[in-house]
Coordinates of C-alpha atoms (C1' of nucleotides) in Angstrom, one line a residue:
Chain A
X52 CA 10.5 0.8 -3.8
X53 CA 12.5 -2.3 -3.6
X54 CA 11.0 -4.2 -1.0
X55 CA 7.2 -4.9 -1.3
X56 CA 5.0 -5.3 1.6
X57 CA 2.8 -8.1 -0.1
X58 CA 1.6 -8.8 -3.7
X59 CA -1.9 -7.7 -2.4
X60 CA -3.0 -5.7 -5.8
X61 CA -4.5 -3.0 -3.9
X62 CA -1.3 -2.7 -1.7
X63 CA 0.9 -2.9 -4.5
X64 CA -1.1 0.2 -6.0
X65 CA -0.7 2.3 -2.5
X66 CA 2.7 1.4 -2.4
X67 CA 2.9 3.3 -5.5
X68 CA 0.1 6.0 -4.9
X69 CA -0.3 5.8 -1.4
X70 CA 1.0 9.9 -0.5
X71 CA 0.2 12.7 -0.2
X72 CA 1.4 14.5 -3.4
X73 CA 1.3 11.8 -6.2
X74 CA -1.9 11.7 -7.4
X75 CA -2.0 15.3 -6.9
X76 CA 0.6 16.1 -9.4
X77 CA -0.7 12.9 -11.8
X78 CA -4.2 15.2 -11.1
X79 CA -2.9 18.8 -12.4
X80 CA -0.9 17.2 -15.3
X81 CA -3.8 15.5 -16.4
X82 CA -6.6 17.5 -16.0
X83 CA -4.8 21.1 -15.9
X84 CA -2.5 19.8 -18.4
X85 CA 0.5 21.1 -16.7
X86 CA 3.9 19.7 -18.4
X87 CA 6.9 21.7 -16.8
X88 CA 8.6 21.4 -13.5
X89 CA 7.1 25.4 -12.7
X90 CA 3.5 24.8 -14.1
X91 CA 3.1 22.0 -11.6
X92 CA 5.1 24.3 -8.8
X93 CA 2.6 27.1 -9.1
X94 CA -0.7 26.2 -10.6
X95 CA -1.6 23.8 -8.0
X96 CA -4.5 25.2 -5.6
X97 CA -2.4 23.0 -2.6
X98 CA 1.5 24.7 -2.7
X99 CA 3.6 21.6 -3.4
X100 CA 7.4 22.3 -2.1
X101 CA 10.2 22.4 -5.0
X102 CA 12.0 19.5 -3.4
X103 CA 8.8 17.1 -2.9
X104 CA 8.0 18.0 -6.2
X105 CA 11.8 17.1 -7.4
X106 CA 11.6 14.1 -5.3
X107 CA 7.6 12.7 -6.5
X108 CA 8.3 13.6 -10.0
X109 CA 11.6 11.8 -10.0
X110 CA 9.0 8.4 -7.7
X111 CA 6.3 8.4 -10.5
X112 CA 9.1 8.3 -13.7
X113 CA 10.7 5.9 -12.0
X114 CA 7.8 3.9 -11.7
X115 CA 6.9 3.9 -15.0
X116 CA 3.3 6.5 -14.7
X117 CA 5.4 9.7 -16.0
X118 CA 7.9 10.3 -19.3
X119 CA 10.3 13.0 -19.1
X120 CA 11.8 14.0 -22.5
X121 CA 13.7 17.4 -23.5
X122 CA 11.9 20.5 -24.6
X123 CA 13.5 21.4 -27.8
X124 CA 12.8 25.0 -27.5
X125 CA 14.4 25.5 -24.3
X126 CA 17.2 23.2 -23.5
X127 CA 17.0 22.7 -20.0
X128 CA 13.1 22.5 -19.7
X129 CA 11.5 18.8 -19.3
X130 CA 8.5 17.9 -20.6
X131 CA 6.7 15.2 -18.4
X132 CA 3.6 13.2 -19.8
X133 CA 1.6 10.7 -18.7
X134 CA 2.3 6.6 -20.1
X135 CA -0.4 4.5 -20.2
X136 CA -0.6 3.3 -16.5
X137 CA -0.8 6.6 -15.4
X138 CA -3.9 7.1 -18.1
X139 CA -5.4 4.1 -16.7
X140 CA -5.6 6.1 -13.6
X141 CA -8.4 8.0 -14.9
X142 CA -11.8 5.8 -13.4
X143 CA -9.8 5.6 -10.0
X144 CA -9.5 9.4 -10.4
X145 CA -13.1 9.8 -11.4
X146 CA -14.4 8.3 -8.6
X147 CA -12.1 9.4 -5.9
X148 CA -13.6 12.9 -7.2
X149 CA -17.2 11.8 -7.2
X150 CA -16.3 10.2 -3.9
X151 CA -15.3 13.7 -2.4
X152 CA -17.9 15.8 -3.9
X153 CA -20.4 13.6 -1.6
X154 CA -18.0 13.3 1.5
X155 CA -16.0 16.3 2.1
X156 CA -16.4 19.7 1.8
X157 CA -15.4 20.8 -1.3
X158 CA -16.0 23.8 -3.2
X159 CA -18.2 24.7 -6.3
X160 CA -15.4 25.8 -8.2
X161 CA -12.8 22.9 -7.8
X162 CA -15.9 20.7 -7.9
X163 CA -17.6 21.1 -11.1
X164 CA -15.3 19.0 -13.5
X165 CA -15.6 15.9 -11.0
X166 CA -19.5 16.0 -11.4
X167 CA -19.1 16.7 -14.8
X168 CA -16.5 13.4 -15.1
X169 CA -19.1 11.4 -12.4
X170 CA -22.3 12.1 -15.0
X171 CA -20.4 11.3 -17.9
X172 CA -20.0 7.8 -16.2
X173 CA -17.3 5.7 -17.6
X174 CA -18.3 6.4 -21.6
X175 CA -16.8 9.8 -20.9
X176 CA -13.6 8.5 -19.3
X177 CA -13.3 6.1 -22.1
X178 CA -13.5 9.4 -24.5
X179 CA -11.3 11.3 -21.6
X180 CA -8.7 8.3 -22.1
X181 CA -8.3 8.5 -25.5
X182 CA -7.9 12.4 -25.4
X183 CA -5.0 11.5 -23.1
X184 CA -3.3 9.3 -25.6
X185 CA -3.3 11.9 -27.9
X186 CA -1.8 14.4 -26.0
X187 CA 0.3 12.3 -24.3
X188 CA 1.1 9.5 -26.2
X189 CA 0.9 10.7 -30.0
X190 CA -2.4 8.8 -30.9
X191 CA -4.7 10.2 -33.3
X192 CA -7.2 12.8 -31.8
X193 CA -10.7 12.2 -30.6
X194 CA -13.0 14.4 -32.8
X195 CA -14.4 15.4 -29.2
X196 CA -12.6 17.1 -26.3
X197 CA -13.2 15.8 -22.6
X198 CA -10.6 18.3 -21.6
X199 CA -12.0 21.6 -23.3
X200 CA -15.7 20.2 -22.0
X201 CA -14.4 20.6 -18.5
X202 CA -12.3 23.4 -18.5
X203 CA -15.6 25.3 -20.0
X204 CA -17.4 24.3 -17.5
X205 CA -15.1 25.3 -15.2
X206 CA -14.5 28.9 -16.1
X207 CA -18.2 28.9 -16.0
X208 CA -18.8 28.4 -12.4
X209 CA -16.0 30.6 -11.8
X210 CA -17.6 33.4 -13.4
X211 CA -21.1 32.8 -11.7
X212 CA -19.3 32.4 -8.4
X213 CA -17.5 36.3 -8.8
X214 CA -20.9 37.8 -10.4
X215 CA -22.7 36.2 -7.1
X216 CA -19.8 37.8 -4.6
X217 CA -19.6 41.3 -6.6
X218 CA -23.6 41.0 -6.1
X219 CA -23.0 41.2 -2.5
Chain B
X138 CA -7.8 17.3 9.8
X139 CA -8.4 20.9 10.9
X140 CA -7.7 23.1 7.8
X141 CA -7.6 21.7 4.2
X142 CA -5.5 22.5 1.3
X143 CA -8.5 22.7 -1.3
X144 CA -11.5 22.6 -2.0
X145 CA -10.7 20.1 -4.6
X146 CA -12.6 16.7 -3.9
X147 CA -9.7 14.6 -5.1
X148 CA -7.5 16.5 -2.7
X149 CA -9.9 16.3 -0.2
X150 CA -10.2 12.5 -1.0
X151 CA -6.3 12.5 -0.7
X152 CA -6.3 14.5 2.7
X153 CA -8.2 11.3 4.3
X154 CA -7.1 8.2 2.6
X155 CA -3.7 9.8 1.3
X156 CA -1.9 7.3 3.3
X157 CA 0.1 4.3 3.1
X158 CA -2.5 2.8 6.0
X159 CA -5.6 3.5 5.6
X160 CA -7.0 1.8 3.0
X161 CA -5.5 -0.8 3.4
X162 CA -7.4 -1.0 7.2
X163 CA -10.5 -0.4 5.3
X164 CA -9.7 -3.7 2.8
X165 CA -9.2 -5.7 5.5
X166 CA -12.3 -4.9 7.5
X167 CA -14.2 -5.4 3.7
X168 CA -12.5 -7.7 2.5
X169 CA -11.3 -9.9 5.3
X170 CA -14.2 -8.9 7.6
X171 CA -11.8 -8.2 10.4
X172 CA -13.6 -6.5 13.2
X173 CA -11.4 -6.5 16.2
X174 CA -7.9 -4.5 16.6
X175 CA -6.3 -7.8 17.4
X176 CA -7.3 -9.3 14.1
X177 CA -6.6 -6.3 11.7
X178 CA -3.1 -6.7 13.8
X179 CA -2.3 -10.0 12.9
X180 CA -4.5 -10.8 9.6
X181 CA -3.0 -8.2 7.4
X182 CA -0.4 -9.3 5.3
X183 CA 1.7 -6.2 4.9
X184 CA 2.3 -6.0 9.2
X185 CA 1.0 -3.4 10.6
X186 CA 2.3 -1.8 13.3
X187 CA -0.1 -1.4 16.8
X188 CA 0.5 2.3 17.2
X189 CA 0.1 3.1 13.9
X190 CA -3.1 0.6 13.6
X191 CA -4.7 2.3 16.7
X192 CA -4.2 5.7 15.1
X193 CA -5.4 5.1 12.2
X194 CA -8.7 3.5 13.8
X195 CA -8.8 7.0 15.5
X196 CA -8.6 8.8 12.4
X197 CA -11.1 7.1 10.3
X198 CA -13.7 6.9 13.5
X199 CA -13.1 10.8 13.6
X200 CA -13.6 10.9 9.9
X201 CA -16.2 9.3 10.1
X202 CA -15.3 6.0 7.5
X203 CA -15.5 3.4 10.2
X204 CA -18.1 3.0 13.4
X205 CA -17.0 1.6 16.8
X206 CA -19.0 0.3 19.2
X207 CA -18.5 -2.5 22.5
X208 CA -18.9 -6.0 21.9
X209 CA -21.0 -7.7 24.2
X210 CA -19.1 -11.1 24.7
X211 CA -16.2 -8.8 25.9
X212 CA -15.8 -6.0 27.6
X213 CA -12.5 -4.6 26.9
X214 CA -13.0 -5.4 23.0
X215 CA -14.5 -3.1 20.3
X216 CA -16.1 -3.5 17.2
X217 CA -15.1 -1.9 14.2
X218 CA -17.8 -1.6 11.3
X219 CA -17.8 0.4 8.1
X220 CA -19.9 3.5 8.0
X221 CA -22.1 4.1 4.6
X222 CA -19.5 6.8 3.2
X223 CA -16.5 3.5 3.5
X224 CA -19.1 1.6 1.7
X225 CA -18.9 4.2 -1.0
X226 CA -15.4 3.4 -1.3
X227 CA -16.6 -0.3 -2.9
X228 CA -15.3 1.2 -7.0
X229 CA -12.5 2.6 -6.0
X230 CA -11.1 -0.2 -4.3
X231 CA -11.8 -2.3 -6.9
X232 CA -10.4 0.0 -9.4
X233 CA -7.3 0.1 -7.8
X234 CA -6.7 -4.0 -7.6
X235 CA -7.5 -3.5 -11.0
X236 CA -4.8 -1.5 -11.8
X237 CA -2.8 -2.8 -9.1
X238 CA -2.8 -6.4 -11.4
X239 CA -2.0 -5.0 -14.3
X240 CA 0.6 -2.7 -13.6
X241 CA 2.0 -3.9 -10.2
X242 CA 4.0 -7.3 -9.5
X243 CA 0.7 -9.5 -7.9
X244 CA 0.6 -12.3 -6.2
X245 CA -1.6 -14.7 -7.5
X246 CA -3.2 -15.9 -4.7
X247 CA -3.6 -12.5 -3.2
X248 CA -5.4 -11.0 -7.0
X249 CA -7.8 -13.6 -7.4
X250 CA -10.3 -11.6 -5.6
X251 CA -9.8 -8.4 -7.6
X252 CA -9.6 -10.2 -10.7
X253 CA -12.8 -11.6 -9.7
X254 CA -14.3 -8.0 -8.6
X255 CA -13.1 -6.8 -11.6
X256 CA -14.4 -8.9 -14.1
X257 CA -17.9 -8.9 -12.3
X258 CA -17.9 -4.9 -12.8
X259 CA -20.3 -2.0 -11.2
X260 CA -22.7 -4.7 -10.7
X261 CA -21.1 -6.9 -8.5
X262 CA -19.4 -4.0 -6.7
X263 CA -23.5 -2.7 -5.9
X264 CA -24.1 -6.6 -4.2
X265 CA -21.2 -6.5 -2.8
X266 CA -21.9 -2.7 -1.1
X267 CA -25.4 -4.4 0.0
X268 CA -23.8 -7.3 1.7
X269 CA -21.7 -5.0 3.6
X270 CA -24.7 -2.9 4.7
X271 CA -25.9 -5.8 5.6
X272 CA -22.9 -6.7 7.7
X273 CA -22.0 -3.9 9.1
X274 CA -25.2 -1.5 9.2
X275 CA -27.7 -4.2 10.1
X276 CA -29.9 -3.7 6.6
X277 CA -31.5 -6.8 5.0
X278 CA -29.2 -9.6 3.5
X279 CA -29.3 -10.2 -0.4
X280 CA -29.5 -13.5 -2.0
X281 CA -25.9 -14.0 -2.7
X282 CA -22.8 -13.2 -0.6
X283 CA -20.3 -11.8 -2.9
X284 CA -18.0 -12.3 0.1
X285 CA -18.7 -15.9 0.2
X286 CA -17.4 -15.8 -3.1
X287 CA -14.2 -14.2 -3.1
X288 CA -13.1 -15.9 0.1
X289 CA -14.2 -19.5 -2.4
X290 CA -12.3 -18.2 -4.8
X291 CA -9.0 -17.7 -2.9
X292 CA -9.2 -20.8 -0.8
X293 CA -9.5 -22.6 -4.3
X294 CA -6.3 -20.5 -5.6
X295 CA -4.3 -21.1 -2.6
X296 CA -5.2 -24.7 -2.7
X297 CA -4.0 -25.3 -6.2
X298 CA -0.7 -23.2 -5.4
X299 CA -0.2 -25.7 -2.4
X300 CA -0.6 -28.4 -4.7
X301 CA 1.6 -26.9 -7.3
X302 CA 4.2 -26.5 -4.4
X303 CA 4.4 -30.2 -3.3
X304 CA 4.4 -31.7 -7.2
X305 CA 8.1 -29.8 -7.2
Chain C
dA62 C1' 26.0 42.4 -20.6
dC63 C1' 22.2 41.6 -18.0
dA64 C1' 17.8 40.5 -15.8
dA65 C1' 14.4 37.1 -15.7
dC66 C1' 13.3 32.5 -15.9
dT67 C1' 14.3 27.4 -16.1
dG68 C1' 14.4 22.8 -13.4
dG69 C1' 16.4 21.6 -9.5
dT70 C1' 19.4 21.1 -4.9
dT71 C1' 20.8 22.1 -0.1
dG72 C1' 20.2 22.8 4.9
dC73 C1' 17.5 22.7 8.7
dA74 C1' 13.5 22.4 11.8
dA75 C1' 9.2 20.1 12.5
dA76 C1' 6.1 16.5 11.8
dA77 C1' 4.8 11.9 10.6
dT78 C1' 6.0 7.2 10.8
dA79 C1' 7.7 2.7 12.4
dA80 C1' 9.3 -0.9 15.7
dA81 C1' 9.8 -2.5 20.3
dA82 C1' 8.7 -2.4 24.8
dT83 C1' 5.4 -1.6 28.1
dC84 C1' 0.9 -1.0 30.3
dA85 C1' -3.5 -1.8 32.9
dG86 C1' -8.0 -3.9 32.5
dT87 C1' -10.4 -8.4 31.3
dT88 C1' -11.0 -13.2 30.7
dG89 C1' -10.8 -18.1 31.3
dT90 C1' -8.5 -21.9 33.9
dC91 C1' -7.3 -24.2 37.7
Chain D
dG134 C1' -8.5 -16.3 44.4
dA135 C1' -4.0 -16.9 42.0
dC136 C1' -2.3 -16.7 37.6
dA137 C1' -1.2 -16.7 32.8
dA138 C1' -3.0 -15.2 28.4
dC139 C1' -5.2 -11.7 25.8
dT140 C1' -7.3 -7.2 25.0
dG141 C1' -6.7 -2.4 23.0
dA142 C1' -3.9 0.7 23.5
dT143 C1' 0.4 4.0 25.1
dT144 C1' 5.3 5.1 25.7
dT145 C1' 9.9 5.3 24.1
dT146 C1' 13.2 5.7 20.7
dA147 C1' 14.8 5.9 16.0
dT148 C1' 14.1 6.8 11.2
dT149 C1' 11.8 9.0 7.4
dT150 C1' 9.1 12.5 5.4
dT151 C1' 7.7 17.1 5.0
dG152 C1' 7.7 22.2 4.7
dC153 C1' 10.1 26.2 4.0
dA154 C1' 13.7 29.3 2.6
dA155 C1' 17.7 30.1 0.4
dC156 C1' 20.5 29.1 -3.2
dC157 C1' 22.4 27.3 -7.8
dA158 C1' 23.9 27.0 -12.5
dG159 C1' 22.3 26.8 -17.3
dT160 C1' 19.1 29.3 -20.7
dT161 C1' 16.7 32.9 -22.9
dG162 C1' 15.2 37.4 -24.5
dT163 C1' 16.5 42.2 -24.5

DNA sequence: ACAACTGGTTGCAAAATAAAATCAGTTGTC
DNA sequence: GACAACTGATTTTATTTTGCAACCAGTTGT
């Protein structure tokens, strides 16, 4: 972006954010911890296009919320990550998905890490956050894993949801 | 919105306000208490455009984040109000002038207020949600206006940035 | 040598977006 | 009652974004 519409902090944010697809893909690297350019093209529940994928990924390193750095095992693989800004994200995230889980109709499934995140409250982000910096960033690991927390949880609910449907 | 991509609540979250417009009509009917079509027109900063405005309006009535009803004064006008689910929105909004101020090139004038939200925290943000279901869902009026304020706030800013001005 | 996989590009049609002009109903003023 | 100004839109036209399919060249394992 090189014109701004105002210096309005909150319009400066969706000037940045304000999509479709950004803080979708920000979304799967971070909580489905998707680093490569076909992890992000195929694990996603909501079929992101290879160019808009090309063309967001390109957006958000550009504006500072992703690194891209060579995999050293395969020479033409990226590795994106999230910088700080983008980890800073998370309460906006958090609430966005606590916001959703009361308004729209989501599903149990796809639903359970954001009440998970909401009852946590921002403690957990804080622990969430610094789990991010260490994957992400280099820092020293927490001793406890936001990320393994939810994905249990997770593959939980997915389990009781296909023992209720084969009990039909 | 007549089919959805997930069942994700972010996504579903994004599927509403995923837009360059929308929230930012929802932060000027908070924030700047604009009611009317004619002032979210010509009171927003970033220039809305009138088609765009008016479909917008349609889309968050039909979601059901904003309430429209006649004004009594005038015939031909409408007023806009927030619903309790665009109340709801309150964190989010102030997390993202958050970020938006720390990451994003602000205006000072135009950050004051989420600088102020921001360092008030959760608490503030619940007075500030009961002032606007005050305002704009007729229940009882706290104390102290939160509005009142952030709008004291930024006439003070803009005042000393006016004076800064003229000592040039 | 070869098939499968990597991140990514290209072309094209459809949809969303933006700005400007226009519109008809309403209001206040004279 | 004539009339200009204002209301919330709609129409028109142009630009941008999106979605989809095909394609590409470099890389890897067999």
């Amino acid at each position: 972006m090189d014109h701004h519409r105002s210096g309005c902090p909150i319009n400066l944010t969706l000037e940045i954010l304000g999509d479709r697809w950004s803080l979708i893909v920000i979304r799967d690297i971070m909580f489905g911890n998707c680093r490569y350019f076909r992890e992000l093209l195929t694990k996603s529940e909501e079929g992101i296009a290879s160019n808009i994928l090309a063309a967001r990924l390109k957006n958000l390193v550009a504006a500072g919320l992703l690194g891209k750095t060579d995999d050293p095992s395969h020479r033409q693989k990226s590795i994106y990550s999230l910088t700080e800004p983008a980890i800073q994200l998370v309460p906006i995230l958090a609430h966005m998905g606590a916001w959703g889980r009361r308004h729209a109709p989501v599903s149990r499934e796809l639903s359970i890490r954001a009440q998970l995140l909401e009852e946590g409250g921002p403690k957990m982000w804080d622990g969430f956050m610094a789990e991010l910096r260490h994957i992400h960033l280099g820092q020293p690991a927490p001793v406890k894993s936001v990320l393994a927390q939810l994905q249990a949880a997770y593959l939980r609910v997915v389990a009781e949801e296909q023992a209720k449907k084969t009990n039909d």
